[in-house]
Short mmCIF file of C-alpha atoms and ligand atoms in Angstrom, two decimals:
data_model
loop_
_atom_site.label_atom_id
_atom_site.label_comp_id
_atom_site.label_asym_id
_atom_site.label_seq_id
_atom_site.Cartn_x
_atom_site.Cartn_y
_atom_site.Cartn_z
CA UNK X 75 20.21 -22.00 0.99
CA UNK X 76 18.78 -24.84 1.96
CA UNK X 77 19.75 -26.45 -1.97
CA UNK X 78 22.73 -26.19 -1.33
CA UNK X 79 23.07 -28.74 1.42
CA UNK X 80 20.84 -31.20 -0.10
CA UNK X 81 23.28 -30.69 -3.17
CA UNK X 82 25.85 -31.65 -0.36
CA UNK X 83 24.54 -34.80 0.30
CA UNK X 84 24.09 -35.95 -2.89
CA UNK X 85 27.91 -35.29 -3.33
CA UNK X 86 28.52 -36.71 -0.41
CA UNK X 87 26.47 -40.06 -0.90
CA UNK X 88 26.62 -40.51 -4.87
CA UNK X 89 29.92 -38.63 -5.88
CA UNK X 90 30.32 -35.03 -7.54
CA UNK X 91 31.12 -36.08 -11.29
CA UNK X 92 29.19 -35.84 -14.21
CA UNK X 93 26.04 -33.12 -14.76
CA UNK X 94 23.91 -33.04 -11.77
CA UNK X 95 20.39 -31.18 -11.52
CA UNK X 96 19.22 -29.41 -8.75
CA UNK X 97 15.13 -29.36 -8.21
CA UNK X 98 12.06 -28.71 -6.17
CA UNK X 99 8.66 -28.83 -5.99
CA UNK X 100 6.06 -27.12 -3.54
CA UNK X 101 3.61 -28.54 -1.05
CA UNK X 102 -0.15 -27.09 -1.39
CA UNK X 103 -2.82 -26.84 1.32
CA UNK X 104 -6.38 -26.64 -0.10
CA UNK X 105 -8.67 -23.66 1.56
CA UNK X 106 -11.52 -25.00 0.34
CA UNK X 107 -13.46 -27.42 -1.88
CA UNK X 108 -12.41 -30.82 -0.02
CA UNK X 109 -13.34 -34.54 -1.29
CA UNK X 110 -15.04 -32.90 -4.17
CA UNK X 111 -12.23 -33.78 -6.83
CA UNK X 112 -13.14 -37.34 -7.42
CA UNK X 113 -16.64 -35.98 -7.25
CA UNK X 114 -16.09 -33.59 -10.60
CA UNK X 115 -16.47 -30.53 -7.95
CA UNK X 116 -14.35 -27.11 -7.87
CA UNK X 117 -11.46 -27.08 -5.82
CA UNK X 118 -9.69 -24.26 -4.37
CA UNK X 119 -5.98 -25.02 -3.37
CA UNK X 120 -2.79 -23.03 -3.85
CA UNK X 121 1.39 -24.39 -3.76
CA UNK X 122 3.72 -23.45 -1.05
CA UNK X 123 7.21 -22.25 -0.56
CA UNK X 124 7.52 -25.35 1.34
CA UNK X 125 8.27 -29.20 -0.49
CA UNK X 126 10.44 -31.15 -1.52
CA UNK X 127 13.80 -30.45 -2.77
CA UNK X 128 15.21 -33.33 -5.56
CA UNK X 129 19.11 -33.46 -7.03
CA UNK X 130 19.09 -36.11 -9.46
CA UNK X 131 22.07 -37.31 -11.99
CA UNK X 132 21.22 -39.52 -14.98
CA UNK X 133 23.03 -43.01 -15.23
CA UNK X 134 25.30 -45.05 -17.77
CA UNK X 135 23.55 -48.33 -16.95
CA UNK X 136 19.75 -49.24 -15.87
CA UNK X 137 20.41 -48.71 -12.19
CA UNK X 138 17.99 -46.53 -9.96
CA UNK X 139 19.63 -45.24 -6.71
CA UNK X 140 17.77 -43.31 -4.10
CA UNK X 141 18.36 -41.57 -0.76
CA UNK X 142 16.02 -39.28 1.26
CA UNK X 143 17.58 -37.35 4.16
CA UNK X 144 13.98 -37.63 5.77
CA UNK X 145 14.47 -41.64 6.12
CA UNK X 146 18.52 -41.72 6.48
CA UNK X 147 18.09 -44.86 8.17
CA UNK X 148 17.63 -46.57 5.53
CA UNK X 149 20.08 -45.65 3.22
CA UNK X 150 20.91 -45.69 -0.11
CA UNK X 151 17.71 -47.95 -1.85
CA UNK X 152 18.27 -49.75 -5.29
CA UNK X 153 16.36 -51.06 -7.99
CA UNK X 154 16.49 -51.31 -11.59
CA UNK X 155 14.29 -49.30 -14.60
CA UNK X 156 12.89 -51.88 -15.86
CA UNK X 157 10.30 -54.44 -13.94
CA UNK X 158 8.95 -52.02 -12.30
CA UNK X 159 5.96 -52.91 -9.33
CA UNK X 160 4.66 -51.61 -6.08
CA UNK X 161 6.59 -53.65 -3.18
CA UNK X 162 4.25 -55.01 -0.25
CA UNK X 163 6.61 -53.56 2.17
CA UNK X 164 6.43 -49.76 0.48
CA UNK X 165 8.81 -47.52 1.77
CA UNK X 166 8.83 -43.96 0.14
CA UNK X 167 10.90 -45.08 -3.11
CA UNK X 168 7.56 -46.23 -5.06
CA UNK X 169 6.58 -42.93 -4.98
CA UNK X 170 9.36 -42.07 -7.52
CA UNK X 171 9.44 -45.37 -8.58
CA UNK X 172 5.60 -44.80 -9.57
CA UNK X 173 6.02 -41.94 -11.56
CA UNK X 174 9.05 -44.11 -13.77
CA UNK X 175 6.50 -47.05 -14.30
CA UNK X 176 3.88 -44.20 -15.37
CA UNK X 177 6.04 -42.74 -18.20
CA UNK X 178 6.33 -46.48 -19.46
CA UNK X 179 2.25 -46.74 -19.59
CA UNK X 180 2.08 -43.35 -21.82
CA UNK X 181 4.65 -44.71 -24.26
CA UNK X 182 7.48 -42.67 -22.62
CA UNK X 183 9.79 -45.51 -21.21
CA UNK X 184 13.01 -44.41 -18.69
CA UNK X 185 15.83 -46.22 -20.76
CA UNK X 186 18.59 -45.11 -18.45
CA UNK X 187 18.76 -45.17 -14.75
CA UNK X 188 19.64 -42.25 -11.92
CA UNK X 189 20.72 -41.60 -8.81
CA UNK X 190 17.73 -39.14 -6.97
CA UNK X 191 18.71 -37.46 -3.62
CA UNK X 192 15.01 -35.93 -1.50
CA UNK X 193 14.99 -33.60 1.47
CA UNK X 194 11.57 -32.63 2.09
CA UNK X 195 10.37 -29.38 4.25
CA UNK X 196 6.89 -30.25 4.23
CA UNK X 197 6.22 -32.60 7.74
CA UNK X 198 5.35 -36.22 6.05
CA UNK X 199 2.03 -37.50 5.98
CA UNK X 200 0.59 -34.38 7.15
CA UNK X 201 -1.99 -33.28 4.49
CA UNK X 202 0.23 -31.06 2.77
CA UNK X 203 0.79 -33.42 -0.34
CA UNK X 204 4.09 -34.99 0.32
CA UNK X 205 3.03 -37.67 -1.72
CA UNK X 206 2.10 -35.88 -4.57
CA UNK X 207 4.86 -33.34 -4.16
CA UNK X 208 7.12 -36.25 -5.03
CA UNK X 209 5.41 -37.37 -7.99
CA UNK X 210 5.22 -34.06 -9.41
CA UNK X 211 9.19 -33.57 -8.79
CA UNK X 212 9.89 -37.23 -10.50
CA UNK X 213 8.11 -36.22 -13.05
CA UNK X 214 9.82 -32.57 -13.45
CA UNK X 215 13.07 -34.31 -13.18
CA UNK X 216 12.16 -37.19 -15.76
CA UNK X 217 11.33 -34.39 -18.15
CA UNK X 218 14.54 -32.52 -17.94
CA UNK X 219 17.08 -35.26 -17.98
CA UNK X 220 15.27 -37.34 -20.54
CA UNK X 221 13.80 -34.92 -22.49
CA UNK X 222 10.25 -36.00 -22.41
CA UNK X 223 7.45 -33.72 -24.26
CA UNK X 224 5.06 -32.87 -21.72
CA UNK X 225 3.33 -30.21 -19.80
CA UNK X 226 3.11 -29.44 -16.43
CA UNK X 227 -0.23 -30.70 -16.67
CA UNK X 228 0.95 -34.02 -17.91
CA UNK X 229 2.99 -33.93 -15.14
CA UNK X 230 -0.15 -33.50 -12.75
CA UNK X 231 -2.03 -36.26 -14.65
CA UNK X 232 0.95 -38.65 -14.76
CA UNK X 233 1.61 -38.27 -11.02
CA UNK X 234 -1.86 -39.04 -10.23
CA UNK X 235 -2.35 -41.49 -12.05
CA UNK X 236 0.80 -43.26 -10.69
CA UNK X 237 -0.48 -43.01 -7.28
CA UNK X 238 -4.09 -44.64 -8.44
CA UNK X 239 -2.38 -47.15 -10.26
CA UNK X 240 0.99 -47.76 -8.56
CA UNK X 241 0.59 -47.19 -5.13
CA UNK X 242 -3.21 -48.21 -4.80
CA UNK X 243 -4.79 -44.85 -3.74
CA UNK X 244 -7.92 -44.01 -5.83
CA UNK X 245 -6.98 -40.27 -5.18
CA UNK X 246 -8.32 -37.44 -7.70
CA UNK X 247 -6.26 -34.87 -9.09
CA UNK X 248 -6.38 -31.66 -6.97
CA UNK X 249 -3.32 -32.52 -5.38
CA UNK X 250 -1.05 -32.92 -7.97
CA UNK X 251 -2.62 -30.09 -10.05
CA UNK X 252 -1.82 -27.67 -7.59
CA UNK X 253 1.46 -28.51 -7.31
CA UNK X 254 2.32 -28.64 -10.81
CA UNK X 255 0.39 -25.94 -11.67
CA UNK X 256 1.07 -23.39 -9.08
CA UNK X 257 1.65 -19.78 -9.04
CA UNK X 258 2.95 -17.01 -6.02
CA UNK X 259 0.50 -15.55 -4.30
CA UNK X 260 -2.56 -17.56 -5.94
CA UNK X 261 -4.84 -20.01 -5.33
CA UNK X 262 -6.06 -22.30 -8.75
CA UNK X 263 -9.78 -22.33 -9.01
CA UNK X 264 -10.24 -26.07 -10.90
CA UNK X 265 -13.03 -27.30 -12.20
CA UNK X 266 -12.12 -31.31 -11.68
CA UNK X 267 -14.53 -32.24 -14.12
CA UNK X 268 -13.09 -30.52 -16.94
CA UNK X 269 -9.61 -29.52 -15.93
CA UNK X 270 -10.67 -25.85 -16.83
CA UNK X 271 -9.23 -23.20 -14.43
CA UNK X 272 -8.36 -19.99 -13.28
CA UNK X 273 -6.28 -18.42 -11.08
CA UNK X 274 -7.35 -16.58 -8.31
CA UNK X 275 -5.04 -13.85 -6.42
CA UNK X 276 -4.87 -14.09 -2.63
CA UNK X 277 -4.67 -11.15 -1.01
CA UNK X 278 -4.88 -11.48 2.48
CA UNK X 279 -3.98 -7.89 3.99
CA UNK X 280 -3.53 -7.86 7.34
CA UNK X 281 -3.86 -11.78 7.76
CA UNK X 282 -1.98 -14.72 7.25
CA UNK X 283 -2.53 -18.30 6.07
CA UNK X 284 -1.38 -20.33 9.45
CA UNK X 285 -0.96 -24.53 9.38
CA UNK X 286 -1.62 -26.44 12.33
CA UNK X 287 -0.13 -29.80 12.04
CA UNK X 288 -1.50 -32.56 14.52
CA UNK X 289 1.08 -34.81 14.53
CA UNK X 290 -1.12 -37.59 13.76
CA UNK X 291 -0.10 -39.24 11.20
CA UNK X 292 -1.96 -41.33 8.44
CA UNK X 293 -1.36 -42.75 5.58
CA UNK X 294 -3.57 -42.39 2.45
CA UNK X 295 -3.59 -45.97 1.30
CA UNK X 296 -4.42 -47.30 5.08
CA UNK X 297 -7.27 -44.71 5.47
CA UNK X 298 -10.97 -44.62 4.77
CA UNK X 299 -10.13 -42.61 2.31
CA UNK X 300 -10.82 -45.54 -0.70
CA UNK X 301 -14.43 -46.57 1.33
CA UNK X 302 -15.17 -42.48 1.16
CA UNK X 303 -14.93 -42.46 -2.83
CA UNK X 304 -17.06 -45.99 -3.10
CA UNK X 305 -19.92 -44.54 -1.24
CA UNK X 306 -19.70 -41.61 -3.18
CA UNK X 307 -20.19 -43.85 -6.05
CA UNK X 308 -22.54 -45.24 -4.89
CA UNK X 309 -25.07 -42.47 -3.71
CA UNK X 310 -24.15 -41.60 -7.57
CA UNK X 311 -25.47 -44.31 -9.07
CA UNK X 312 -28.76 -44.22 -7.12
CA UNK X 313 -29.33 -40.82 -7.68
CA UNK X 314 -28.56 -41.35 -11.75
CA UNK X 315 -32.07 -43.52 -11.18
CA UNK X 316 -33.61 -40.49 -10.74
CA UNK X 317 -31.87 -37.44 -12.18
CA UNK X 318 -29.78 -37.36 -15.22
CA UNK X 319 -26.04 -37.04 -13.82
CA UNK X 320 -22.57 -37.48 -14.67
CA UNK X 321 -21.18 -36.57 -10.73
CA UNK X 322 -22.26 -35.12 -8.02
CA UNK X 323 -20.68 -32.17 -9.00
CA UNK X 324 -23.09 -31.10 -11.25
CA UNK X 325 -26.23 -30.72 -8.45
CA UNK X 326 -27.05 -27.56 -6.61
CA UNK X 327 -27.96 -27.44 -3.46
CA UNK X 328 -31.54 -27.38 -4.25
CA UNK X 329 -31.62 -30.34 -6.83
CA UNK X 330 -29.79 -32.49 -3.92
CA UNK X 331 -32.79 -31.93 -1.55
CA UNK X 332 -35.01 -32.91 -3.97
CA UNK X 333 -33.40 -36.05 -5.80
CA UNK X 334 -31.75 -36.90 -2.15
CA UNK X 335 -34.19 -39.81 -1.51
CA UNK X 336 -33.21 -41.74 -4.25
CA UNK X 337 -29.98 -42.17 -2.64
CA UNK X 338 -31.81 -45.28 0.03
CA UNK X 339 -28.54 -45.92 2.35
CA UNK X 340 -28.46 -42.83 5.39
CA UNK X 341 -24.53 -43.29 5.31
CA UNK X 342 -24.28 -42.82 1.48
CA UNK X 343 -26.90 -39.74 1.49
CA UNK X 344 -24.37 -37.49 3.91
CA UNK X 345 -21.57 -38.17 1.98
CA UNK X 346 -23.20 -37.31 -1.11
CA UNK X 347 -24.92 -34.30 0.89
CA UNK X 348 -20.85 -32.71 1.68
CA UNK X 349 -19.79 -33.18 -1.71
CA UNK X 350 -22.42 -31.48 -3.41
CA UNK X 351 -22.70 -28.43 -0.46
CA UNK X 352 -18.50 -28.28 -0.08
CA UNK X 353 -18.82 -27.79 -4.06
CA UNK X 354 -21.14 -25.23 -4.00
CA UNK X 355 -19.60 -23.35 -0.75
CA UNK X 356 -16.37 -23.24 -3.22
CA UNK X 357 -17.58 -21.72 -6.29
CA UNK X 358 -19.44 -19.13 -3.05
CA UNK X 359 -16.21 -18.81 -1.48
CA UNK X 360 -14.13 -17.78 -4.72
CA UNK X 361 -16.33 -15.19 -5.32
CA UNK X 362 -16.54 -13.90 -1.99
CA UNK X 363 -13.02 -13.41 -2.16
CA UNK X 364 -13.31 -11.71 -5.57
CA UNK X 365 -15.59 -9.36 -3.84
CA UNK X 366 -12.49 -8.34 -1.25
CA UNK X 367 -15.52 -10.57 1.25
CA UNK X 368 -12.88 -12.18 3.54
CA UNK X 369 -15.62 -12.70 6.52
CA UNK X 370 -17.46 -14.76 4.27
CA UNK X 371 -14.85 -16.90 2.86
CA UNK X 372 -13.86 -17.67 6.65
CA UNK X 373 -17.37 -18.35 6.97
CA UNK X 374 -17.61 -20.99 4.35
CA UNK X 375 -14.15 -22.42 5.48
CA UNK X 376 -15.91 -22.85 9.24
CA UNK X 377 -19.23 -24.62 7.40
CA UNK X 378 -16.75 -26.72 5.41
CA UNK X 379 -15.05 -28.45 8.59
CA UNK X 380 -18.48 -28.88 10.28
CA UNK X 381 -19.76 -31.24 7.04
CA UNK X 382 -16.19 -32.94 7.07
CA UNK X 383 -16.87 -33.30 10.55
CA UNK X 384 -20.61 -34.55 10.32
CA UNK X 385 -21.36 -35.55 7.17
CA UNK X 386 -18.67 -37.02 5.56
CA UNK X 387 -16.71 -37.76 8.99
CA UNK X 388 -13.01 -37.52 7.96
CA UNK X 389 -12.12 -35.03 10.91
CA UNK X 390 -11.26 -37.07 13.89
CA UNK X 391 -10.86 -35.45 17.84
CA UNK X 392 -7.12 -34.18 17.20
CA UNK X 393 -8.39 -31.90 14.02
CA UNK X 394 -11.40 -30.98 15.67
CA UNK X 395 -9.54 -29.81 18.36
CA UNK X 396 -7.44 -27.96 16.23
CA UNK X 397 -10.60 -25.86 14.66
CA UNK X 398 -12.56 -25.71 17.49
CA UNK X 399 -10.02 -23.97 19.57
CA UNK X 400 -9.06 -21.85 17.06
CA UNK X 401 -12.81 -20.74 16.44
CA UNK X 402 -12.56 -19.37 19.43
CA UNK X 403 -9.96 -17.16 19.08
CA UNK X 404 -10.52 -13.17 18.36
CA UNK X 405 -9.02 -12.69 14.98
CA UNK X 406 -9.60 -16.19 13.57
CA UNK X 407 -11.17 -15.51 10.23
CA UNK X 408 -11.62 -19.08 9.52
CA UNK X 409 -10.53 -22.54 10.12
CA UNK X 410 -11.09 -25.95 8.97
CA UNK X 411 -9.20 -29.43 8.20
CA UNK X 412 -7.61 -29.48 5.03
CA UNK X 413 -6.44 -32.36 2.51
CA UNK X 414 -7.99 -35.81 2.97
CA UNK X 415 -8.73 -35.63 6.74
CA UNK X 416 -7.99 -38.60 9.63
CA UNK X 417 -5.16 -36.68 11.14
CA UNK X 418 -2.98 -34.16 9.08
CA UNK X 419 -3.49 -30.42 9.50
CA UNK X 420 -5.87 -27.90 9.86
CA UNK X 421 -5.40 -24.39 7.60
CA UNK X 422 -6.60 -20.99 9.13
CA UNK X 423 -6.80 -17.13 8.01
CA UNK X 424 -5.62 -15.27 10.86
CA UNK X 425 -5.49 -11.67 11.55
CA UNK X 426 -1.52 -10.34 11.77
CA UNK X 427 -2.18 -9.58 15.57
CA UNK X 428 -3.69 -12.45 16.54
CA UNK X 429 -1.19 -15.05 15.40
CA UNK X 430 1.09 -15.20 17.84
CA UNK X 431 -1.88 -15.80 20.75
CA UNK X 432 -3.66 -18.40 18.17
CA UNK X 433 0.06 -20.40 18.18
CA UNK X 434 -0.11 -20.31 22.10
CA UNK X 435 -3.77 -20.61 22.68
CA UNK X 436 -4.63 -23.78 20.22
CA UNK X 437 -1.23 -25.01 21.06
CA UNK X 438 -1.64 -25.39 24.78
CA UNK X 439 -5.27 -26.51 24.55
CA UNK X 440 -4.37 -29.13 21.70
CA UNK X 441 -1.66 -30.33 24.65
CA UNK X 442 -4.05 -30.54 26.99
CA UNK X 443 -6.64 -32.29 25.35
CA UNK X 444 -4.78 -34.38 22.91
CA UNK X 445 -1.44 -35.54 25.26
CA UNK X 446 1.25 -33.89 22.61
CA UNK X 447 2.15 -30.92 20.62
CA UNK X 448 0.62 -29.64 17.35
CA UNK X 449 2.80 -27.68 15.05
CA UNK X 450 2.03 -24.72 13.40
CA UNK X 451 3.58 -23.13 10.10
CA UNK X 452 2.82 -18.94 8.88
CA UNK X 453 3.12 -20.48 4.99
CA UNK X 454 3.20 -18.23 1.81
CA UNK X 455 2.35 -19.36 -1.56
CA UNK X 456 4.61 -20.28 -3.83
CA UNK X 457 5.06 -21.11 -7.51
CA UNK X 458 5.04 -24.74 -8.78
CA UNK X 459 7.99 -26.99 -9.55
CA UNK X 460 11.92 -25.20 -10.49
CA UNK X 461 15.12 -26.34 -11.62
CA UNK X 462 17.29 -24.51 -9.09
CA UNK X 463 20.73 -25.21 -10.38
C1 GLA N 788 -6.28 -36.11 -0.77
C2 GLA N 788 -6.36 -36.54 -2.23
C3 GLA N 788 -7.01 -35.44 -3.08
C4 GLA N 788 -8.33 -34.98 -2.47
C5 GLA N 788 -8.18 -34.69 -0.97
C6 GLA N 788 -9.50 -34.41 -0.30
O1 GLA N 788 -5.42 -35.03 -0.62
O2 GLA N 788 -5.08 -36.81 -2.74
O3 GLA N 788 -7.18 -35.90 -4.39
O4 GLA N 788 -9.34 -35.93 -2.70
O5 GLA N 788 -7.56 -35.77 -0.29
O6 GLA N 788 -10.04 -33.24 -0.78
#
């Protein structure tokens, strides 16, 4: 059991006395329905088995201790509850460290310190929500060893907000919704512009949901990711000249062609363009698959990485490479970058025959091309966050 070990560790770093908690929470990878949840669009993204794994003991005094096996090197990290603030030189402790300033904010202040041990399954940086997976886990963890009334939902809204507010990334909410919210085997239909949702079972017989990580890394707060959402804002407020609005989310396709010109910048106008088709090929694509219509919901995936590629350009040539190789393989049902794009991974539906030759195929060709190796990960979906022991 992999628990076990990390429970190890903590042992082994912070000492076995006193009532220790053992945690997790999952990863997600979106299918579809990307950069539409600051845009009050649908979503479509389930949990995974994969994420992070938390063991966390609540303190006398007002100390906070922390140690991730994925950054041994640098040890045990300290700080205090109180005085909380983002450091310039952020290493992954403001992450938890947000989440503890973002119970203060909603009038639920951490009195007592704790020692937190991480190990994390889901590659870092990747586009599988490591981030958020941490937040949600803090937050899980806050709840049980302080006794804090609030949902999993809080625990979605807290986290993101932490990470707008703490650590400087105007991200929406998908992420930490998922995670929080998830369930085996389903993928949560969200409405981002009224939190209303639904889940959605995934039943991919004969198939399987298959990762490709790039290996290039990036970092949320460092990307275009911030510029992305102004221009979105932007193309908003034009179009609110001409059309009665509250987000983009609320056009059809049809509306958008006709209201598009009030949007006068060409960069703006594509932007706007993928948010309000990737919303609209979500709501298509979750009832495709409610209609057993696989072919189309690969379909839709396919359209959705050529607008991430074209119109909102978040792709990049290592996860078009990824796609585009995969495309061409027999049994690819569909393929397209997933999360907040510039690096990270790619997520495919592949036929149970064909995965082994899409590994090998899209793995040597992403070699070739690229000058190092992708990874790739068969994932399942999982339930959301779990006290273990
Ligand atoms: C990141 C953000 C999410 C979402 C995606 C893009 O994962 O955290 O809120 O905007 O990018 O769909």
């Amino acid at each position: 059991m992999v628990w076990e070990k990390v429970l190890e560790k903590f042992q082994e770093i912070f000492g076995s006395e006193g009532e220790i908690g053992v945690y997790f929470a999952p990863g997600r990878v979106n299918m579809i329905g990307e950069h539409t949840d600051y845009n009050g669009g649908h979503v479509f993204p389930c949990a995974l088995t994969i994420g992070t794994y938390g063991v966390a003991r609540k303190r006398a005094d007002k100390k906070l201790r922390f140690y991730s096996m994925n950054f041994e090197k640098l040890g045990v990290i300290e700080s205090l509850v109180e005085g909380l603030k983002p450091e310039k030189e952020a290493d992954w402790t403001n992450y938890p460290k947000g989440v503890i300033w973002a119970f203060g904010e909603k009038g639920m202040k951490v009195e007592q310190g704790m020692d937190l041990l991480l190990f994390g399954n889901i590659p870092n940086g990747s586009g599988l929500s490591s981030s958020a997976s941490v937040e949600v886990l803090t937050g899980f963890i806050l709840r049980d060893l302080f006794g804090f009334q609030v949902t999993n939902q809080d625990l979605a809204l807290i986290g993101q907000y932490s990470e707008n507010k703490f650590n400087g990334v105007n991200c929406g909410i998908m992420d930490q919704f998922a995670i929080a919210m998830g369930k085996k085997g389903h993928a949560i239909f969200l409405d981002t512009a009224t939190l209303n949702y639904e889940y959605a079972p995934i039943k991919l017989e004969h198939a399987k949901i298959v990762i490709s990580c790039s290996n290039k890394k990036r970092g949320l707060g460092d990307s275009k990711y911030n510029e992305r959402r102004a221009e979105c804002e932007r193309a908003l407020a034009q179009l609110q000249e001409a059309v009665k609005i509250d987000s983009l989310g609320e056009l059809t396709w049809d509306a958008f062609e006709q209201y598009k010109d009030a949007i006068k910048d060409e960069i703006c106008r594509k932007r706007a363009k993928h948010a309000v088709y990737e919303n609209q090929r979500t709501i298509q694509a979750v009832k495709d698959l409610k209609n057993n219509d696989l072919t189309d919901f690969g379909q839709l995936m396919n359209e959705s990485h050529v607008s991430l590629r074209d119109d909102y350009e978040v792709t990049g040539v290592e996860l078009d490479t990824l796609v585009e190789e995969a495309w061409k393989i027999d049994g690819v049902i569909g393929s397209r970058m997933t999360g907040a794009g510039f690096g990270g991974c790619t997520v495919s539906i592949v036929k149970d025959e064909a995965v082994d030759l899409f590994i090998e195929k899209v793995g040597s060709a992403y070699r070739d091309k690229i000058g190092y190796a992708a990874d790739f990960y068969v994932v399942e979906i999982g339930d959301g966050p779990v006290k273990l022991a």
